[in-house]
Short mmCIF file of N, CA and C in Angstrom, two decimals:
data_model
loop_
_atom_site.label_atom_id
_atom_site.label_comp_id
_atom_site.label_asym_id
_atom_site.label_seq_id
_atom_site.Cartn_x
_atom_site.Cartn_y
_atom_site.Cartn_z
N MET A 529 60.72 120.58 104.44
CA MET A 529 61.20 120.57 105.06
C MET A 529 62.03 119.06 105.71
N SER A 530 63.43 119.47 105.83
CA SER A 530 63.69 118.13 106.41
C SER A 530 63.53 117.84 107.92
N ALA A 531 63.49 116.69 108.16
CA ALA A 531 63.08 116.35 109.40
C ALA A 531 63.65 116.76 110.47
N GLN A 532 65.23 116.76 110.39
CA GLN A 532 66.33 117.89 111.04
C GLN A 532 65.37 119.30 111.74
N HIS A 533 64.73 119.66 110.79
CA HIS A 533 64.18 121.00 111.46
C HIS A 533 62.57 120.64 112.00
N ILE A 534 62.45 119.09 112.05
CA ILE A 534 61.30 119.40 113.36
C ILE A 534 61.56 119.18 114.54
N HIS A 535 61.09 120.28 115.00
CA HIS A 535 61.12 120.87 116.24
C HIS A 535 60.10 120.08 117.56
N ILE A 536 60.57 119.15 118.40
CA ILE A 536 59.73 118.39 118.95
C ILE A 536 60.20 118.85 120.72
N LEU A 537 59.06 119.07 121.67
CA LEU A 537 59.16 119.10 122.79
C LEU A 537 58.60 117.63 123.51
N TYR A 538 59.33 116.69 124.73
CA TYR A 538 59.03 115.96 125.09
C TYR A 538 58.90 115.94 126.55
N ILE A 539 57.52 115.34 127.24
CA ILE A 539 57.86 116.02 128.75
C ILE A 539 57.50 114.44 129.08
N ASP A 540 58.27 114.01 130.08
CA ASP A 540 58.05 112.72 130.90
C ASP A 540 58.82 113.21 132.30
N ASP A 541 58.65 112.49 133.19
CA ASP A 541 58.57 112.73 134.75
C ASP A 541 59.59 111.60 134.73
N GLU A 542 60.00 110.56 133.70
CA GLU A 542 60.82 109.37 134.14
C GLU A 542 62.06 110.32 133.37
N ILE A 543 63.41 109.74 134.16
CA ILE A 543 64.27 110.72 132.98
C ILE A 543 64.80 109.77 132.30
N HIS A 544 64.64 108.47 132.35
CA HIS A 544 65.01 107.63 131.59
C HIS A 544 64.67 107.43 130.41
N ASN A 545 63.03 108.02 130.36
CA ASN A 545 62.58 107.83 129.16
C ASN A 545 62.81 109.18 128.37
N LEU A 546 63.25 109.93 128.98
CA LEU A 546 63.78 111.54 128.21
C LEU A 546 64.90 111.06 127.83
N ASN A 547 65.86 110.28 128.29
CA ASN A 547 67.52 110.00 127.70
C ASN A 547 66.97 108.67 126.51
N ALA A 548 66.23 108.11 126.58
CA ALA A 548 65.75 106.97 125.56
C ALA A 548 65.38 107.57 124.08
N PHE A 549 64.31 108.49 124.29
CA PHE A 549 63.51 109.66 123.49
C PHE A 549 64.95 110.30 122.75
N LYS A 550 65.77 110.97 123.57
CA LYS A 550 66.40 112.17 123.02
C LYS A 550 68.04 110.90 122.27
N ALA A 551 68.22 109.81 122.95
CA ALA A 551 69.23 109.10 121.99
C ALA A 551 68.44 108.91 121.11
N SER A 552 67.57 108.12 120.79
CA SER A 552 66.78 107.65 119.64
C SER A 552 66.33 108.50 118.26
N PHE A 553 66.07 109.64 119.09
CA PHE A 553 65.71 111.15 117.71
C PHE A 553 66.36 112.36 117.82
N ARG A 554 67.10 112.66 118.50
CA ARG A 554 68.38 113.72 118.30
C ARG A 554 68.89 113.88 117.03
N ARG A 555 69.31 112.88 116.61
CA ARG A 555 69.98 112.76 115.15
C ARG A 555 69.06 113.35 113.97
N ILE A 556 67.73 113.26 114.13
CA ILE A 556 66.51 112.70 113.04
C ILE A 556 65.92 114.38 113.18
N TYR A 557 65.62 114.84 114.72
CA TYR A 557 64.98 116.05 114.82
C TYR A 557 65.78 116.56 115.97
N THR A 558 65.13 117.86 116.42
CA THR A 558 65.95 118.93 117.11
C THR A 558 64.69 118.50 118.53
N VAL A 559 65.51 118.10 119.45
CA VAL A 559 64.69 117.43 120.44
C VAL A 559 65.21 118.52 121.91
N GLN A 560 63.80 118.99 122.43
CA GLN A 560 64.23 119.53 123.79
C GLN A 560 63.25 118.52 124.72
N THR A 561 63.73 118.33 125.99
CA THR A 561 62.92 117.42 127.08
C THR A 561 62.65 118.39 128.53
N ALA A 562 61.82 118.04 128.90
CA ALA A 562 61.17 118.76 130.14
C ALA A 562 60.99 117.59 131.14
N GLU A 563 61.11 117.79 132.41
CA GLU A 563 60.77 116.29 133.28
C GLU A 563 59.20 117.04 133.96
N SER A 564 58.90 118.12 133.79
CA SER A 564 57.61 118.46 134.31
C SER A 564 56.98 119.37 133.29
N ALA A 565 55.85 119.88 133.65
CA ALA A 565 54.92 120.38 133.33
C ALA A 565 55.40 122.00 132.93
N GLU A 566 56.11 122.42 134.25
CA GLU A 566 56.56 123.54 134.66
C GLU A 566 57.72 123.85 133.91
N GLU A 567 58.06 122.97 133.61
CA GLU A 567 60.02 122.86 132.75
C GLU A 567 59.22 123.24 131.46
N ALA A 568 58.51 122.94 130.95
CA ALA A 568 57.65 122.69 129.62
C ALA A 568 57.02 123.97 129.35
N TYR A 569 56.23 124.60 130.11
CA TYR A 569 55.89 126.08 129.93
C TYR A 569 56.75 127.42 129.80
N LYS A 570 58.00 126.85 130.45
CA LYS A 570 59.15 127.78 129.86
C LYS A 570 59.69 127.48 128.33
N LEU A 571 59.96 125.93 128.32
CA LEU A 571 60.56 126.02 127.04
C LEU A 571 59.42 126.56 126.03
N LEU A 572 58.42 126.48 126.16
CA LEU A 572 57.28 127.09 125.00
C LEU A 572 57.35 128.42 124.68
N GLU A 573 57.81 129.15 125.96
CA GLU A 573 57.91 130.66 125.96
C GLU A 573 59.09 130.67 125.32
N ASP A 574 60.28 130.15 125.05
CA ASP A 574 61.33 130.22 124.43
C ASP A 574 61.93 129.67 123.21
N HIS A 575 61.01 128.46 122.57
CA HIS A 575 60.48 127.72 121.37
C HIS A 575 59.66 127.77 121.12
N GLU A 576 59.65 127.65 119.24
CA GLU A 576 58.81 127.30 118.90
C GLU A 576 58.88 125.27 118.57
N PHE A 577 57.67 124.95 118.65
CA PHE A 577 57.21 123.57 118.54
C PHE A 577 56.31 122.57 117.76
N HIS A 578 57.00 121.82 116.91
CA HIS A 578 55.85 121.66 116.06
C HIS A 578 55.24 120.45 116.60
N ILE A 579 55.92 119.64 117.32
CA ILE A 579 55.25 118.76 118.09
C ILE A 579 55.07 118.45 119.60
N ILE A 580 54.35 118.26 120.37
CA ILE A 580 54.41 118.10 121.76
C ILE A 580 54.16 116.43 122.04
N ILE A 581 55.25 116.17 122.91
CA ILE A 581 54.48 114.64 123.00
C ILE A 581 54.69 114.74 124.65
N SER A 582 53.87 114.16 125.39
CA SER A 582 54.04 114.07 126.57
C SER A 582 53.47 112.92 127.29
N ASP A 583 53.93 112.09 128.35
CA ASP A 583 53.45 111.11 129.02
C ASP A 583 52.34 111.51 129.73
N GLN A 584 51.53 110.81 130.12
CA GLN A 584 50.07 110.82 130.51
C GLN A 584 50.38 110.91 131.94
N ARG A 585 51.02 109.96 132.68
CA ARG A 585 51.16 109.88 134.08
C ARG A 585 52.07 110.78 135.08
N MET A 586 51.79 111.87 134.93
CA MET A 586 52.62 112.27 135.65
C MET A 586 52.31 113.44 137.29
N PRO A 587 53.58 114.00 138.13
CA PRO A 587 53.07 114.20 139.28
C PRO A 587 52.39 115.66 139.11
N LYS A 588 51.56 116.00 139.71
CA LYS A 588 51.12 117.62 139.35
C LYS A 588 49.88 117.59 138.24
N MET A 589 50.32 117.25 137.26
CA MET A 589 49.56 117.13 136.00
C MET A 589 49.97 116.11 135.30
N THR A 590 48.79 115.76 134.66
CA THR A 590 48.63 114.96 133.87
C THR A 590 48.96 115.11 132.29
N GLY A 591 49.49 113.83 130.89
CA GLY A 591 49.21 114.95 130.12
C GLY A 591 48.53 115.37 129.19
N ILE A 592 47.24 115.00 129.59
CA ILE A 592 46.09 115.33 129.15
C ILE A 592 45.60 116.93 129.66
N GLU A 593 45.92 117.06 130.82
CA GLU A 593 45.58 118.32 131.66
C GLU A 593 46.71 119.41 131.05
N PHE A 594 47.86 118.90 131.05
CA PHE A 594 48.90 120.21 130.25
C PHE A 594 48.56 120.35 128.80
N PHE A 595 47.75 119.39 128.13
CA PHE A 595 47.58 119.84 126.70
C PHE A 595 46.39 120.65 126.62
N GLU A 596 45.54 120.43 127.85
CA GLU A 596 44.41 121.17 127.82
C GLU A 596 45.11 122.62 128.05
N SER A 597 45.64 122.92 129.16
CA SER A 597 46.17 124.40 129.63
C SER A 597 47.12 124.73 128.72
N ILE A 598 47.71 124.51 127.83
CA ILE A 598 48.26 125.06 126.78
C ILE A 598 47.29 125.27 125.23
N LEU A 599 46.03 124.36 124.97
CA LEU A 599 45.44 125.22 123.83
C LEU A 599 45.40 126.42 123.54
N ASN A 600 44.78 126.89 124.19
CA ASN A 600 44.40 128.55 124.02
C ASN A 600 45.90 129.47 123.64
N LYS A 601 47.42 128.86 124.42
CA LYS A 601 48.05 129.79 123.86
C LYS A 601 48.87 129.02 122.77
N TYR A 602 48.88 127.79 122.54
CA TYR A 602 49.64 127.34 121.70
C TYR A 602 49.04 126.20 120.92
N PRO A 603 48.11 126.54 120.00
CA PRO A 603 47.18 126.02 119.53
C PRO A 603 47.89 124.97 118.59
N GLU A 604 48.99 125.76 117.74
CA GLU A 604 49.61 124.91 116.87
C GLU A 604 50.16 123.59 116.77
N PRO A 605 50.73 123.45 117.42
CA PRO A 605 51.52 122.47 117.97
C PRO A 605 51.10 120.86 118.00
N ILE A 606 51.35 119.94 117.05
CA ILE A 606 50.44 118.67 117.30
C ILE A 606 51.23 117.98 118.52
N ARG A 607 49.77 117.84 119.18
CA ARG A 607 50.20 116.90 120.67
C ARG A 607 49.87 115.23 120.61
N VAL A 608 50.91 114.62 121.12
CA VAL A 608 50.70 113.27 121.08
C VAL A 608 51.06 112.90 122.69
N LEU A 609 50.27 111.55 123.02
CA LEU A 609 50.37 111.44 124.52
C LEU A 609 50.58 109.89 124.29
N LEU A 610 51.80 109.87 125.42
CA LEU A 610 52.41 108.39 125.66
C LEU A 610 51.90 108.00 127.16
N THR A 611 51.82 106.82 126.89
CA THR A 611 51.53 106.09 128.34
C THR A 611 51.87 104.77 128.38
N GLY A 612 52.44 104.37 129.80
CA GLY A 612 52.66 102.91 129.91
C GLY A 612 51.32 102.57 130.85
N TYR A 613 50.19 103.16 130.53
CA TYR A 613 49.09 102.36 131.18
C TYR A 613 47.43 102.17 129.96
N ALA A 614 47.15 101.14 130.08
CA ALA A 614 46.23 101.07 129.29
C ALA A 614 44.78 101.65 129.77
N ASP A 615 44.45 102.58 129.46
CA ASP A 615 43.19 103.38 129.97
C ASP A 615 42.50 104.55 129.20
N ILE A 616 41.13 103.93 128.48
CA ILE A 616 40.19 104.24 127.76
C ILE A 616 39.62 105.76 128.01
N ASN A 617 39.57 106.07 129.37
CA ASN A 617 38.94 107.23 129.32
C ASN A 617 40.09 107.95 129.37
N ALA A 618 41.51 107.74 129.74
CA ALA A 618 42.21 108.82 129.49
C ALA A 618 42.66 108.89 128.05
N VAL A 619 42.48 107.64 126.69
CA VAL A 619 42.17 108.23 125.52
C VAL A 619 41.41 108.95 125.16
N ILE A 620 39.88 108.85 125.55
CA ILE A 620 38.52 109.88 125.37
C ILE A 620 38.99 110.91 125.96
N ASP A 621 39.41 111.56 126.74
CA ASP A 621 39.50 112.83 127.45
C ASP A 621 41.04 113.20 126.23
N ALA A 622 42.14 112.53 126.08
CA ALA A 622 43.11 113.09 124.97
C ALA A 622 42.48 113.59 123.68
N ILE A 623 41.62 112.57 123.43
CA ILE A 623 40.76 113.42 122.09
C ILE A 623 39.80 114.41 122.07
N ASN A 624 38.98 114.25 123.25
CA ASN A 624 38.28 115.54 123.45
C ASN A 624 38.30 116.73 124.13
N LYS A 625 39.57 116.13 125.44
CA LYS A 625 39.90 117.95 125.74
C LYS A 625 41.65 118.21 125.88
N GLY A 626 42.17 117.26 125.01
CA GLY A 626 43.62 117.80 124.89
C GLY A 626 43.86 117.95 123.29
N GLN A 627 42.74 117.83 122.86
CA GLN A 627 43.02 117.41 121.22
C GLN A 627 44.15 116.74 120.37
N VAL A 628 44.42 115.46 121.29
CA VAL A 628 45.64 114.83 120.73
C VAL A 628 45.74 114.31 119.36
N TYR A 629 46.39 114.21 118.34
CA TYR A 629 46.54 113.96 117.24
C TYR A 629 46.78 112.16 117.46
N LYS A 630 47.24 111.60 118.68
CA LYS A 630 47.44 110.44 118.07
C LYS A 630 47.89 109.89 120.24
N TYR A 631 47.80 108.78 120.26
CA TYR A 631 48.27 107.84 121.88
C TYR A 631 48.78 106.34 121.50
N PHE A 632 49.99 106.37 121.91
CA PHE A 632 50.89 105.25 121.83
C PHE A 632 51.20 105.31 123.48
N SER A 633 51.73 103.53 123.26
CA SER A 633 52.02 103.07 124.39
C SER A 633 53.25 102.92 124.47
N LYS A 634 53.73 102.87 126.30
CA LYS A 634 55.60 103.10 126.23
C LYS A 634 55.39 101.47 126.97
N PRO A 635 56.26 100.87 126.27
CA PRO A 635 57.32 101.33 125.74
C PRO A 635 57.03 101.63 124.16
N TRP A 636 58.02 102.44 123.71
CA TRP A 636 57.10 102.77 121.98
C TRP A 636 58.27 101.90 121.18
N ASN A 637 57.57 101.49 119.87
CA ASN A 637 58.54 100.94 118.53
C ASN A 637 58.86 102.31 118.45
N GLU A 638 59.67 102.37 118.02
CA GLU A 638 60.98 103.56 117.39
C GLU A 638 60.49 104.09 116.35
N ASP A 639 60.12 102.71 115.56
CA ASP A 639 60.03 103.03 113.78
C ASP A 639 58.69 103.65 113.49
N GLU A 640 57.41 103.09 114.52
CA GLU A 640 56.03 103.25 114.11
C GLU A 640 56.01 104.94 114.73
N LEU A 641 56.90 105.08 116.33
CA LEU A 641 56.70 106.48 116.69
C LEU A 641 57.74 107.65 115.54
N ARG A 642 58.78 107.32 114.69
CA ARG A 642 59.07 108.00 113.89
C ARG A 642 58.16 108.39 112.98
N HIS A 643 57.44 107.04 112.17
CA HIS A 643 56.21 107.60 111.28
C HIS A 643 55.33 108.14 111.88
N ASN A 644 54.55 108.17 112.82
CA ASN A 644 53.63 109.31 113.32
C ASN A 644 54.19 110.44 113.48
N ILE A 645 55.62 110.24 113.96
CA ILE A 645 55.84 111.62 114.17
C ILE A 645 56.29 112.60 112.59
N GLU A 646 56.51 112.19 111.74
CA GLU A 646 56.64 112.74 110.16
C GLU A 646 55.23 112.93 109.87
N LYS A 647 54.00 111.97 110.31
CA LYS A 647 52.76 112.25 109.66
C LYS A 647 51.95 113.61 110.59
N ALA A 648 52.70 113.41 111.87
CA ALA A 648 52.07 114.95 112.64
C ALA A 648 53.02 116.01 111.79
N TYR A 649 53.58 115.79 111.61
CA TYR A 649 54.36 117.33 110.64
C TYR A 649 53.72 117.52 109.85
N GLU A 650 53.20 116.43 108.77
CA GLU A 650 53.21 116.74 107.51
C GLU A 650 51.19 117.52 108.06
N VAL A 651 50.93 116.84 109.10
CA VAL A 651 49.28 117.34 109.47
C VAL A 651 50.11 119.32 109.92
N TYR A 652 50.81 119.11 111.46
CA TYR A 652 50.95 120.36 111.28
C TYR A 652 51.42 121.38 109.89
N ALA A 653 52.52 121.08 108.85
CA ALA A 653 52.27 121.69 107.61
C ALA A 653 51.22 122.55 107.32
N LEU A 654 50.67 120.67 106.70
CA LEU A 654 49.13 121.45 106.03
C LEU A 654 48.39 122.72 107.09
N ARG A 655 47.91 122.52 107.98
CA ARG A 655 47.30 123.56 108.62
C ARG A 655 48.01 124.84 108.92
N LYS A 656 49.32 124.54 109.24
CA LYS A 656 49.90 126.25 108.67
C LYS A 656 50.09 126.35 107.17
N GLU A 657 50.15 125.93 106.11
CA GLU A 657 49.34 126.57 104.56
C GLU A 657 48.00 127.12 104.90
N ASN A 658 47.20 126.17 105.44
CA ASN A 658 46.36 126.50 105.60
C ASN A 658 45.43 127.80 105.56
N ARG A 659 46.30 128.30 106.89
CA ARG A 659 45.93 129.46 107.47
C ARG A 659 46.46 130.22 106.85
N GLU A 660 47.93 130.35 106.42
CA GLU A 660 48.23 131.60 105.35
C GLU A 660 47.56 131.60 104.14
N LEU A 661 47.31 130.65 103.58
CA LEU A 661 46.26 130.41 102.29
C LEU A 661 44.96 131.30 102.56
N THR A 662 44.33 131.21 104.15
CA THR A 662 43.17 131.71 104.32
C THR A 662 43.62 133.18 104.33
N GLU A 663 44.39 133.91 105.11
CA GLU A 663 45.18 135.12 105.32
C GLU A 663 44.95 136.24 104.22
N LYS A 664 45.82 135.19 103.18
CA LYS A 664 46.06 135.73 101.72
C LYS A 664 44.48 135.70 101.42
N LEU A 665 43.51 134.81 101.07
CA LEU A 665 42.59 135.40 100.44
C LEU A 665 41.56 136.19 101.44
N LEU A 666 41.80 136.53 102.26
CA LEU A 666 40.84 137.37 103.22
C LEU A 666 41.69 138.56 102.90
N SER A 667 42.73 138.61 102.47
CA SER A 667 43.75 140.26 102.10
C SER A 667 43.18 140.68 100.85
N VAL A 668 43.03 139.36 99.71
CA VAL A 668 42.78 139.90 98.52
C VAL A 668 41.33 140.46 98.51
N ASN A 669 40.69 139.68 99.33
CA ASN A 669 39.09 139.81 99.22
C ASN A 669 38.80 141.39 99.87
N GLU A 670 39.62 141.57 100.44
CA GLU A 670 39.27 142.79 101.22
C GLU A 670 39.73 144.16 100.07
N GLN A 671 40.69 143.78 99.72
CA GLN A 671 41.24 144.38 98.55
C GLN A 671 39.92 144.91 97.34
N LEU A 672 39.50 143.81 97.21
CA LEU A 672 38.88 143.83 96.12
C LEU A 672 37.26 144.10 96.38
N GLU A 673 37.09 144.10 97.61
CA GLU A 673 35.63 145.04 98.21
C GLU A 673 36.03 146.35 98.06
N PHE A 674 37.49 146.69 98.17
CA PHE A 674 37.82 148.61 98.32
C PHE A 674 37.38 148.95 96.98
N LEU A 675 38.40 148.14 95.95
CA LEU A 675 38.38 148.40 94.38
C LEU A 675 36.77 148.51 94.28
N LEU A 676 35.90 147.95 94.56
CA LEU A 676 34.83 147.60 93.95
C LEU A 676 33.74 148.78 94.89
N ARG A 677 34.56 149.07 95.81
CA ARG A 677 33.64 150.25 96.99
C ARG A 677 33.91 151.67 95.83
N GLN A 678 35.13 151.70 95.32
CA GLN A 678 35.96 152.73 94.61
C GLN A 678 34.87 152.93 93.57
N LYS A 679 35.17 152.01 92.45
CA LYS A 679 34.46 152.19 91.50
C LYS A 679 32.80 152.76 91.83
N LEU A 680 32.20 152.13 92.56
CA LEU A 680 30.54 152.44 92.93
C LEU A 680 30.95 154.15 93.19
N ILE A 681 31.85 154.41 93.85
CA ILE A 681 31.63 155.45 94.20
C ILE A 681 31.66 156.52 93.02
N SER A 682 32.88 156.47 92.25
CA SER A 682 32.84 157.60 91.22
C SER A 682 32.12 156.86 90.13
#
C-alpha cells in the first residue's frame, strides 16, 4: 500500500499544531484533523483510520482518556500520543490504559514522526493480516471438522 493510502486522524486543541501537521503530511498521507475529542468521534464514525495521533493535554479529555474511550469500538487503529510536557505518569498511563504504540514530544521531528508513522502502519497491516489469516484458519478448521463428522456418520 502506498503512503497516500495511510489514513491518519490527528487530534489537538491547538489549531496551529493541526495546521502544521496537515501542512507537513497531507502530501504523503490522507490526513483528517479534529480540534476536540467530540470532533474526533464524529470522524471515526464516518471514516476508517489506520493511525490516530492525539495531543495529551486538551480541555475536557486528555489524549489517554480519548484513546481509552475508543478502544472497544475502534481497536484496530494504531495510537500515537504527542505532548509538549514530559510526564512519566502520562507515558505509563498511555501504554497501560490507551494501548499507545508510541509517545512523542512536541515540537515533533518531522523525519522521525514520518518514520514512525510508516512503522505504525506496518504494525497495523500485520495485525490486520493476522486477523484475516486466523479467520481463514478457523473457517477451514470448521470445514474439516464437518467433513470428518460426515465420514464418521457414514
